Each structure stands twice: as C-alpha cells, then as structure tokens.
Short mmCIF file of C-alpha atoms in Angstrom, two decimals:
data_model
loop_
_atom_site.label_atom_id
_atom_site.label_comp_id
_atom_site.label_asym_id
_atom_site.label_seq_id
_atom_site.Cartn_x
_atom_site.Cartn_y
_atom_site.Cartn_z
CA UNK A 1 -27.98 -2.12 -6.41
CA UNK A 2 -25.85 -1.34 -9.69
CA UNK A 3 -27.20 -2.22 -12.77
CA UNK A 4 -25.49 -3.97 -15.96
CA UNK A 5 -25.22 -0.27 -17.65
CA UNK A 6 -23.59 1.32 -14.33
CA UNK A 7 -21.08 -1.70 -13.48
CA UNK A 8 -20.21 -1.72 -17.58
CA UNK A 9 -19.31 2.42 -17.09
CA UNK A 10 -17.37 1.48 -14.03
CA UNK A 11 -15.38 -0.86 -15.85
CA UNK A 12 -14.58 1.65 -18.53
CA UNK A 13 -13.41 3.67 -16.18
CA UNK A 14 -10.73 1.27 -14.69
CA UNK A 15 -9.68 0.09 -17.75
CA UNK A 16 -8.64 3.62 -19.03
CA UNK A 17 -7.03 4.24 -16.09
CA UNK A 18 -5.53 1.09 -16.53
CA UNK A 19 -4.22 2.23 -20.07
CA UNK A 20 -2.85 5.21 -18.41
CA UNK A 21 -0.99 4.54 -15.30
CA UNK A 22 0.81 7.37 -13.37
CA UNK A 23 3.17 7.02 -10.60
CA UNK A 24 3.09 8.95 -7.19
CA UNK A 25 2.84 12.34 -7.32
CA UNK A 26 2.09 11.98 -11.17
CA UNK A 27 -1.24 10.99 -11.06
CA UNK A 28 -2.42 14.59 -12.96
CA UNK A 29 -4.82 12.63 -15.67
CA UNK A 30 -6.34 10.39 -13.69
CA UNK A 31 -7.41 13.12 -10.19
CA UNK A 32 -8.41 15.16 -13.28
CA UNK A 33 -11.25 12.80 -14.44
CA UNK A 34 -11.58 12.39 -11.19
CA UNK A 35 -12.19 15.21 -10.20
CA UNK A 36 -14.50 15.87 -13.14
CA UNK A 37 -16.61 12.86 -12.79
CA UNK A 38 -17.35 14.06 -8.92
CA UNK A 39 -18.24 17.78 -9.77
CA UNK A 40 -20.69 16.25 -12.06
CA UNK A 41 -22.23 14.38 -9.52
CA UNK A 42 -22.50 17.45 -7.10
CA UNK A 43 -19.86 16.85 -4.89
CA UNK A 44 -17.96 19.56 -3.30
CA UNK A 45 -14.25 18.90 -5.08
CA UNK A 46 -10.66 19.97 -3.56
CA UNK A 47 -8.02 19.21 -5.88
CA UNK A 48 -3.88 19.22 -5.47
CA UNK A 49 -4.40 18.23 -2.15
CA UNK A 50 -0.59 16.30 -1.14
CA UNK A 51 -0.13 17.55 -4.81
CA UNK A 52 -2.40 15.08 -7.02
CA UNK A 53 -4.83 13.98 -4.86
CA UNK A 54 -8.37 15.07 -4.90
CA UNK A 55 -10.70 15.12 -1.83
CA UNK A 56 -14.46 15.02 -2.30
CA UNK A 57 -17.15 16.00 0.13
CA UNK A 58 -21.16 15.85 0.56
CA UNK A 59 -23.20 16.65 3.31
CA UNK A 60 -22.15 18.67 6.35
CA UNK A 61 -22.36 17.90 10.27
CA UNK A 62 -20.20 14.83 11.14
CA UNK A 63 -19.67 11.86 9.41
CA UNK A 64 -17.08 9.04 7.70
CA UNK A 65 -14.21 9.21 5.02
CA UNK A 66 -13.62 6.71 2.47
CA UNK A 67 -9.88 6.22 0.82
CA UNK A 68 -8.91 4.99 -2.68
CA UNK A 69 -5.10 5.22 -3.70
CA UNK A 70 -4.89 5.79 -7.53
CA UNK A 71 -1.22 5.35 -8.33
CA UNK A 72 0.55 3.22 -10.46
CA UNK A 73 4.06 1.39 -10.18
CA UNK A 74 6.91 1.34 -12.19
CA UNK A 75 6.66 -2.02 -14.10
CA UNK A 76 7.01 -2.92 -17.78
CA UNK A 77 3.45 -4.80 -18.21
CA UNK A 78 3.54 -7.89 -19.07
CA UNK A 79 -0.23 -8.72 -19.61
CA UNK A 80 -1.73 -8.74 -23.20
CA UNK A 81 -5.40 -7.37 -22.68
CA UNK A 82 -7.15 -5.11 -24.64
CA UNK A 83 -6.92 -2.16 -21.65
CA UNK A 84 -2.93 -2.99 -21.46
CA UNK A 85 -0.52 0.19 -19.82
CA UNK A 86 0.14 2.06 -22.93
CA UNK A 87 3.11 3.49 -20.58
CA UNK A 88 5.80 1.83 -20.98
CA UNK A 89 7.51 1.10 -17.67
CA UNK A 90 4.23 1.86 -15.60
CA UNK A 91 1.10 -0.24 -14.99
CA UNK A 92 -1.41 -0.55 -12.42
CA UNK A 93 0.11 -4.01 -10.52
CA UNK A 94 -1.32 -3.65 -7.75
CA UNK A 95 -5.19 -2.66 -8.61
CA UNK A 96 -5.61 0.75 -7.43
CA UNK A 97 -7.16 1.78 -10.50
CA UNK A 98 -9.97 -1.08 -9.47
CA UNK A 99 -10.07 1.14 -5.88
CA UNK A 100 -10.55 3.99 -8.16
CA UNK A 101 -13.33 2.69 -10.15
CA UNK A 102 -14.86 1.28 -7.27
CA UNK A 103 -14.96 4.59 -5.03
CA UNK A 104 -16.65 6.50 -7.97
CA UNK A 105 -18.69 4.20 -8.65
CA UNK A 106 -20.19 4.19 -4.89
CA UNK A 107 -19.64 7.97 -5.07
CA UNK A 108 -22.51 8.83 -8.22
CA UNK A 109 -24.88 6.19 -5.88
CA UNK A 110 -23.92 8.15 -2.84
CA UNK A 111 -24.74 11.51 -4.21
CA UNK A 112 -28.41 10.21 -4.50
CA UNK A 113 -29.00 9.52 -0.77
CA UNK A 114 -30.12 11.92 1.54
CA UNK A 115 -27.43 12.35 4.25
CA UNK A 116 -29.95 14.07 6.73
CA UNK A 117 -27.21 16.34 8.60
CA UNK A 118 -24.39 14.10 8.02
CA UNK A 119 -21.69 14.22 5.29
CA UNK A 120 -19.64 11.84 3.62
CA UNK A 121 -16.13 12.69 2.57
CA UNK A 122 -14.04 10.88 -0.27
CA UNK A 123 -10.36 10.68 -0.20
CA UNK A 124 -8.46 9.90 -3.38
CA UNK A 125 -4.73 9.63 -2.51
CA UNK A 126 -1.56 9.91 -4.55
CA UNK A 127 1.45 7.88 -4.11
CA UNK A 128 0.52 5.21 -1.90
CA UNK A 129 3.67 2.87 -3.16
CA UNK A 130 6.51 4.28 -1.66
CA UNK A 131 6.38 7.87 -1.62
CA UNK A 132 4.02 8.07 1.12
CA UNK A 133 1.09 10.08 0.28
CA UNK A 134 -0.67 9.06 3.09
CA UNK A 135 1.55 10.66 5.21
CA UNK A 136 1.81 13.99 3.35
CA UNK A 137 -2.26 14.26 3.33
CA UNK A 138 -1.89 14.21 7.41
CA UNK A 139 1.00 16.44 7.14
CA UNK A 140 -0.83 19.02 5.38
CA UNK A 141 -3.68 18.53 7.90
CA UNK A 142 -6.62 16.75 5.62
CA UNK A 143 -8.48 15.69 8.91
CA UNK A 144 -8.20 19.02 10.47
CA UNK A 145 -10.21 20.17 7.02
CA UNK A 146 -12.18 17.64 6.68
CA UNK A 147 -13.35 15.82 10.09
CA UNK A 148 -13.99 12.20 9.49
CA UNK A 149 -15.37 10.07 12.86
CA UNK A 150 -13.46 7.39 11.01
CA UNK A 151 -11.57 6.43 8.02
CA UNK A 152 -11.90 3.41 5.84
CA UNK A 153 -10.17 1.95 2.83
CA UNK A 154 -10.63 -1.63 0.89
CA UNK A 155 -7.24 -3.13 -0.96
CA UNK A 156 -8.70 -5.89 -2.91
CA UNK A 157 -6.51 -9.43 -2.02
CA UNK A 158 -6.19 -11.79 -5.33
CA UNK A 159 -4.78 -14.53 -2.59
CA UNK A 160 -8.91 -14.72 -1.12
CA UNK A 161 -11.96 -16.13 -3.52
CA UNK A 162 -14.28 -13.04 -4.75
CA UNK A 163 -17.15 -12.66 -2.25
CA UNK A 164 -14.38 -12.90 1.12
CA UNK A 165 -13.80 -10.29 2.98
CA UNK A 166 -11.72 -9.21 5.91
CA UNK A 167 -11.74 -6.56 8.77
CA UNK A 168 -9.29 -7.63 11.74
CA UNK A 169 -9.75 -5.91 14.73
CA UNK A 170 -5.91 -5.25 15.21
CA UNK A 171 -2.62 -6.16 13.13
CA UNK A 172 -3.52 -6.29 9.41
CA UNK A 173 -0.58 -4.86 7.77
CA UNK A 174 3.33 -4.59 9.09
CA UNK A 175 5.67 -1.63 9.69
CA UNK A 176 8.37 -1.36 6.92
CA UNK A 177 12.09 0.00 7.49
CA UNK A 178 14.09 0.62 4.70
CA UNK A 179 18.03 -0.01 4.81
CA UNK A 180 20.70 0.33 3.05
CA UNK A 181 24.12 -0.98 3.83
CA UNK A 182 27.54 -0.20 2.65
CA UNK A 183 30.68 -2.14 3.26
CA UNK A 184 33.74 -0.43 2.06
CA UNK A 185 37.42 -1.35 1.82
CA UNK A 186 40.96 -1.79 -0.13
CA UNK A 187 40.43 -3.10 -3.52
CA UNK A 188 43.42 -4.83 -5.69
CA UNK A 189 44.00 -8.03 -7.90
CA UNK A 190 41.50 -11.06 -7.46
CA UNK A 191 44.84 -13.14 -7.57
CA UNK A 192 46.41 -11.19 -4.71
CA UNK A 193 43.28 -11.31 -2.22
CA UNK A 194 45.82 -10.92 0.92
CA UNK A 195 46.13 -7.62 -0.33
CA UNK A 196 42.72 -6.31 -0.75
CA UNK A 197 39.63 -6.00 2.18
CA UNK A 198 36.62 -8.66 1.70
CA UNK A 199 33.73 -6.61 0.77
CA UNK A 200 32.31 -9.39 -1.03
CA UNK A 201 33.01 -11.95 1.68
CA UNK A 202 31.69 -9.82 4.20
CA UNK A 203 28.97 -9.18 2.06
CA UNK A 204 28.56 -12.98 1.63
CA UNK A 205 28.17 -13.80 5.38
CA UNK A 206 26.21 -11.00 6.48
CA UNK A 207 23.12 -11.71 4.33
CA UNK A 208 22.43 -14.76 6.26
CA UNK A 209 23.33 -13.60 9.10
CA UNK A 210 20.90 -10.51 9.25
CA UNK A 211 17.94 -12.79 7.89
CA UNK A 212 18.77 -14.68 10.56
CA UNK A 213 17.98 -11.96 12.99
CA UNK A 214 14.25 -12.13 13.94
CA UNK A 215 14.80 -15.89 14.85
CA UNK A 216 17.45 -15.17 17.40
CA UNK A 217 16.65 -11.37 18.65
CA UNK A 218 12.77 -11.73 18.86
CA UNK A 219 10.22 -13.97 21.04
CA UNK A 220 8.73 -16.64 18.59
CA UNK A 221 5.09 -15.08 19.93
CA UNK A 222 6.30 -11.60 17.93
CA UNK A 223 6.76 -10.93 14.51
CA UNK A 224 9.19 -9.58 12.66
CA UNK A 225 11.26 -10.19 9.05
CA UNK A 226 14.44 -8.83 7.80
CA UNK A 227 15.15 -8.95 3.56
CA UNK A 228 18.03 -8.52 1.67
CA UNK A 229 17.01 -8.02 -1.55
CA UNK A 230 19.96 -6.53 -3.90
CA UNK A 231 23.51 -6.54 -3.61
CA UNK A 232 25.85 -4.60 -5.91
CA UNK A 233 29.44 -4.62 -5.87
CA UNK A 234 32.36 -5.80 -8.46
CA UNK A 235 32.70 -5.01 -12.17
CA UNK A 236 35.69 -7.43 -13.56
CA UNK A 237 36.33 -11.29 -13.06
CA UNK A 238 40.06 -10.21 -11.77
CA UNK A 239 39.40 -7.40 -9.60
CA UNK A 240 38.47 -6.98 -5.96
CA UNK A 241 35.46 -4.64 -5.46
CA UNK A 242 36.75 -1.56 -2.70
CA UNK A 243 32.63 -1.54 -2.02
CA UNK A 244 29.70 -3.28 -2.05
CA UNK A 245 25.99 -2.20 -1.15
CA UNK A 246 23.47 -4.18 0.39
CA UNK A 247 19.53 -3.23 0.21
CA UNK A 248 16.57 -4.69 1.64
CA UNK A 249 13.63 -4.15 4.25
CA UNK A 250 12.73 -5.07 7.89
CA UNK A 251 8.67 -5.38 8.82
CA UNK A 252 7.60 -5.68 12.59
CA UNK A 253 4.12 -5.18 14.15
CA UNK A 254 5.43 -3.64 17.40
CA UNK A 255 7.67 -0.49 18.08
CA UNK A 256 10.01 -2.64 20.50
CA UNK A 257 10.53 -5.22 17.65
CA UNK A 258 11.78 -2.79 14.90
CA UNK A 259 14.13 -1.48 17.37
CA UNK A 260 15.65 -4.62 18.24
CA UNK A 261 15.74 -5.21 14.45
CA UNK A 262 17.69 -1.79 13.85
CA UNK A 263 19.83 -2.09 16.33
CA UNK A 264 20.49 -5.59 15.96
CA UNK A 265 21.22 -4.86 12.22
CA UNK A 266 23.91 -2.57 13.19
CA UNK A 267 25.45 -4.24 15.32
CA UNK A 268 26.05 -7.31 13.29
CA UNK A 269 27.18 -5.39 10.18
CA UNK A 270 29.95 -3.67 11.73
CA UNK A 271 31.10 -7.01 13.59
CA UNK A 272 31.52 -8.28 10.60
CA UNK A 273 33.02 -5.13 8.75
CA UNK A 274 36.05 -5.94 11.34
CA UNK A 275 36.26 -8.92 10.99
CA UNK A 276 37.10 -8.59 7.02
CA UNK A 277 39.54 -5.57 6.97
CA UNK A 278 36.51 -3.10 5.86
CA UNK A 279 34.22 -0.83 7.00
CA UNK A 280 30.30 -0.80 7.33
CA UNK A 281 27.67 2.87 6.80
CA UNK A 282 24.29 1.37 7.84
CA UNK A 283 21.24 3.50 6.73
CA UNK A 284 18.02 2.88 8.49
CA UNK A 285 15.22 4.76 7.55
CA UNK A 286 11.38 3.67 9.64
CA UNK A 287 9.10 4.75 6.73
CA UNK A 288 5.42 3.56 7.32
CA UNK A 289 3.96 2.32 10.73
CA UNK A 290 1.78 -0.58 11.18
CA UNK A 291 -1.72 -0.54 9.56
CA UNK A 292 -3.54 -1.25 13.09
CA UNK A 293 -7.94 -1.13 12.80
CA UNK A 294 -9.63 0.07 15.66
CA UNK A 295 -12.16 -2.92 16.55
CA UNK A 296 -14.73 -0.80 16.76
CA UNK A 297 -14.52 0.06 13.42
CA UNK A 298 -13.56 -3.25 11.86
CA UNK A 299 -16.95 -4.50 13.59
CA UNK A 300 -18.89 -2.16 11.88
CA UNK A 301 -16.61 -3.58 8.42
CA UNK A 302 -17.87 -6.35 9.22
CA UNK A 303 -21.23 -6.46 10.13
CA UNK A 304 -21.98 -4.37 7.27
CA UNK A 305 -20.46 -7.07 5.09
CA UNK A 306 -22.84 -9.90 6.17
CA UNK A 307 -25.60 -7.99 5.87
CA UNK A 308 -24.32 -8.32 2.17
CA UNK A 309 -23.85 -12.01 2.28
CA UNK A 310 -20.42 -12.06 1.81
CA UNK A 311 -18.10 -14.43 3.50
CA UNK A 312 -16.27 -12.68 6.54
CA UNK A 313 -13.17 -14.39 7.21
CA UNK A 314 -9.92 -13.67 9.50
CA UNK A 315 -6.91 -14.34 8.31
CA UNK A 316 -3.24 -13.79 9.84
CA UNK A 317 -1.80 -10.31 9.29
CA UNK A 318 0.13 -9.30 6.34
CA UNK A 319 4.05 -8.63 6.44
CA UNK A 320 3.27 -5.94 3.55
CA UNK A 321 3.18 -2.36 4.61
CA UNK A 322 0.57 0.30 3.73
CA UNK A 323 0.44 3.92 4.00
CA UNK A 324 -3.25 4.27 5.31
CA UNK A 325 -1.50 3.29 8.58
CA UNK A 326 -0.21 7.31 8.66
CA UNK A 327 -4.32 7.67 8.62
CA UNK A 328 -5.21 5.31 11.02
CA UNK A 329 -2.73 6.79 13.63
CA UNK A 330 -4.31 9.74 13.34
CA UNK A 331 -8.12 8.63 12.71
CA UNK A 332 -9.91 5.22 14.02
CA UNK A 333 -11.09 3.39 11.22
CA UNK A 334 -10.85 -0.13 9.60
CA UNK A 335 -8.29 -1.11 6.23
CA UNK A 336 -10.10 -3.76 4.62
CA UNK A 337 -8.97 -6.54 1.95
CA UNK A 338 -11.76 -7.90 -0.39
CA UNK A 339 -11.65 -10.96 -1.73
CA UNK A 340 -10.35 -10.79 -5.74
CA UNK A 341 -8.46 -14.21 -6.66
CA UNK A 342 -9.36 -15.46 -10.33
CA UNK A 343 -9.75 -18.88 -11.43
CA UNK A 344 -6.70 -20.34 -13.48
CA UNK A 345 -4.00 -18.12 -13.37
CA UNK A 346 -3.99 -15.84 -10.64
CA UNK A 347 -0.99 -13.33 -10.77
CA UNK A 348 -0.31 -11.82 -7.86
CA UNK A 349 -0.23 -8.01 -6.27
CA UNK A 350 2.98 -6.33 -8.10
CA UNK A 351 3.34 -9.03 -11.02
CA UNK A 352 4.29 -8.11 -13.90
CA UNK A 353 1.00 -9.99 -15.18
CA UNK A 354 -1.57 -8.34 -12.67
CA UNK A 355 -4.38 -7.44 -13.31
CA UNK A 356 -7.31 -6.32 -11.38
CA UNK A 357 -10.67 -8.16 -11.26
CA UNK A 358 -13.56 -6.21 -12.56
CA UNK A 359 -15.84 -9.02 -11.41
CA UNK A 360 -15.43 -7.58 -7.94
CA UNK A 361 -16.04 -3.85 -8.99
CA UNK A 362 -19.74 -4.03 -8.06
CA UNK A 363 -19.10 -5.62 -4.70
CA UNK A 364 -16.58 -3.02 -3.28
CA UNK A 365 -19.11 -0.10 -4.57
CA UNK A 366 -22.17 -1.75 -2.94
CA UNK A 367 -20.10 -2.35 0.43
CA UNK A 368 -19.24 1.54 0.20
CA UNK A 369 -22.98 2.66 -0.33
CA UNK A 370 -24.16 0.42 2.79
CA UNK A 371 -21.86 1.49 4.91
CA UNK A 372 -22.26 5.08 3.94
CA UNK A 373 -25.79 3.82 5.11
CA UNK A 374 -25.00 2.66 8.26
CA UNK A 375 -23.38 5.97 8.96
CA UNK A 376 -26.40 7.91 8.62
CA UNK A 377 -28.17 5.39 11.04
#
C-alpha cells in the first residue's frame, strides 16, 4: 500500500517531531506542520481547537473520526540516536510522535479515495499526558462540530511483537484518581520525640496500609490499585518534620470500586493521623474515566485487522489510564494497542530510553486507510 519513498517521508516526519518534543498545550510547532502538511493534501483544516490541537476533515454526510495525541513528556532523554529530543527535559517517551506520523501518513492516502457521500474526520489532540486534552476537545463540543458515528485511536504497545494487535470489546484501560495526602503536626528535637507529633511514623504505616486497600475493600473478581509514589517530609538528621506529604494514584475499572477506594483512603488516613498526635488533609481528585470500547466497534477493529493478516490477540486490560476515555463516553468507538516491542532491548512506554518503532509506521497507516474503507462500505 505505501511504498519505500512514502514510509521513508513518514519516518522523517516522526523523527523531527521526535527532535522537537512539546508538552500539552505546547504543541504550537508540531499542529503547525501539521496543519500544513493536511492543507496540502486538501483537507479542510481547524486549528487551536482545545488550544493546539488541529482537527482535519474530508468528505461530508456521516462518517468516522480517527485520533492521534501529539504531545510530549517532561523527561531528560536518555537515548543516543541521531533524531534525539534536542529539548532538554522533553522527549517523546511514550510514541505519540509515531501516532502522529502514522495518522498523516494514512491521511495523504486517504485524501486519494473517493468517499462517495461520506467524510472522514482527523483528530490531532494536545495534551493527552496529564492535562487532559481529551476532555477539553468534548468540553468545547468537537463532536457537536464534527459528527463522528464513531471514534478510534491506536497507542502502539512495545510489551506485544510488531504485527499484534488488540481491540477488546470492554475494559482496556483503567480510571485514574489522583491524591495527595498531608499529615501535619508538632515538630521539635529528634532526641526529644515525646515532644513532637509522628508525621513520619504515621507516614511510615500508612503507605502499606493504603496499598493494602484493594485486597481488603474490593471482591478479588474486581480490580482496583492504590500507589504511593513520593513522600516528602524532613530536612535535618536532628529535627522532627511538623509535615509530611504523601502522593500517589488509585486506578479502578468500575465507578463503585473508585469510591470504595476514596473513601476507604480517607478513612484510614485520618485513623491513623489520631493515632500519632497529627492531623491528615486528603485530596482526591477522579481525573480520567475508564477507556471502555463499544464491541461493536472493537469488532469492526478487528475484523479489519485480519483482513490485514495481522495477529489479533486479547490480552487483560491495562491499569494505565488514557484520556480518549473522555471520547469514548461521549462517542462509541474502539482504543486500540498495536503491537511495537523491538528485539534486544526493549525500553518501555515513559523510559527515559524510549523510543518509538518506525518499523510499525506502515502498519498503523495501512490499518487507518482500510478501515477508512470499511466505512465507506
């Protein structure tokens, strides 16, 4: 479908996005090009939609939507190619600037086909990590603009061979909550502790004890995690901190489970606040709901892969959270991981050492042209 010229410009394209990572809400280079590389092509363009993002459409009448996120994350690379961040502090760890590449290169194929009273429409979204730009294309009404009978998106997976490729009907990615936890109380002299709160033992035993949570709160037949991953409190050998702050996350699939979580969390954190002299603030904040596919959808995913050959597999769910769930609440559709792992050395999504596989570039394009295909069908 893509021939060695088109797959080597695709390539080019990821790897200068690559050298040029922005962060959410930053991303004004890379919707630029973009943006750019889509008028070219004869799409219709939007840009500075949720800010940075850029929303392409072709056709008119009804038809499907097709998501790429393009940010970056704030990590000092730590790879040594030739296409290395030349940000320091920023890189793409996590491959969206292979989504990227992958999307327009489907997109200049796409442009070719005759839709025959049907439209296509592209959606390249800001701030995916973290700052939710998922949600703040929804809030600003994207689908109410630009009606999509469903909504797709592909996250390449480095843990599955190239040439795998999963669509689950239901759970594929978990709700995150966000906490932060403060225990405050009288500080003094480390060698006078009878006079002075325990922050830091309180701190001590609660970590365990909330990780502990899921397997005493929840059925073993639900899911659910809770993470408490920093802890900052102290600054001298011979002092007793007055405060320490705990930070972490809780996933869940269903609504009932993060509230047992939350209110669980609670619960135990002020029990043990009393029980060392202090006080406890808990901070809770729900931030992205569970990426859920419609099976409808994630049939089509699927089907359409086969008819490429590829290896369908299904997998358990991720405990990672993703903001195309604000989407898929509002739109059916399908998320979809494809297959990326490298031989060797095989670094992870968010290492330091990530980076994306171009190897795969030509199969996520190819599965975005046939099932722009199937659409028109």
């Amino acid at each position: 479908m893509f021939t060695a010229d088109q797959i080597n410009e695709a390539i080019s394209w990821r790897h200068d996005f690559h050298r040029h990572p922005e962060i959410g809400f930053e991303e004004t280079r890379t919707s630029a090009i973009i943006a750019d590389l889509l008028e070219g092509w004869g799409w219709t363009v939007h840009r500075g939609i949720a800010k940075t993002g850029v929303i392409a459409k072709l056709g008119e009448g009804p038809g499907i939507g097709i998501r790429a996120d393009i940010d970056a994350l704030p990590i000092l690379e730590a790879g040594k190619s030739d296409h290395c961040s030349t940000y320091p502090g920023k890189m793409h760890a996590c491959g969206h600037d292979g989504h990227t590449a992958m999307l327009l290169m489907a997109a200049q194929q796409i442009a070719k086909l005759d839709l025959g009273g049907r439209s296509v429409t592209l959606i390249f979204q800001p701030a995916e990590e973290n700052e939710g730009g998922g949600r703040h294309m929804v809030q600003e009404g994207v689908f109410d603009r630009f009606p999509c009978e469903a909504i797709f998106a592909i996250h390449n997976w480095p843990a599955l061979a190239p040439g795998h490729f999963v669509a689950r009907d239901d759970r594929m990615m978990a709700a995150i909550g966000i906490f932060e936890i403060v225990l405050r109380g009288r500080g003094g002299h480390a060698a006078m502790p009878e006079q002075s709160s325990g922050v830091l033992t309180a701190a001590g035993r609660l970590i365990p004890m909330l990780q502990e949570v899921p397997a005493r709160r929840i059925s073993p037949l639900e899911t659910g995690v809770i993470s408490v991953t920093t802890i900052h409190g102290g600054t001298a050998f011979n002092i007793c901190p007055d405060e320490v702050k705990l930070t972490g996350s809780a996933r869940w699939f269903s609504k009932e489970v993060g509230e047992v979580l939350q209110t669980a969390m609670e619960e135990i954190t002020k029990a043990v606040a009393v029980a060392h002299d202090c006080t406890a603030e808990v901070n809770f904040i729900s931030d992205y709901p569970p990426t859920i596919n419609t099976p409808e959808h994630a049939a089509t995913a699927r089907r359409v892969a086969e008819e490429m050959g590829l290896c369908v597999t299904n997998p358990d769910p991720s405990m990672a959270s993703e903001d195309f769930s604000f989407m898929l609440e509002r739109q059916p559709g399908a998320y979809i991981w494809l297959g990326a792992g490298r031989e060797g050395k095989n670094p992870g999504l968010h290492a330091a050492d990530y980076d994306f596989n171009d190897d795969v570039l030509a199969t996520g394009a190819e599965f975005w042209v046939r099932l722009v295909q199937d659409s028109l069908k």
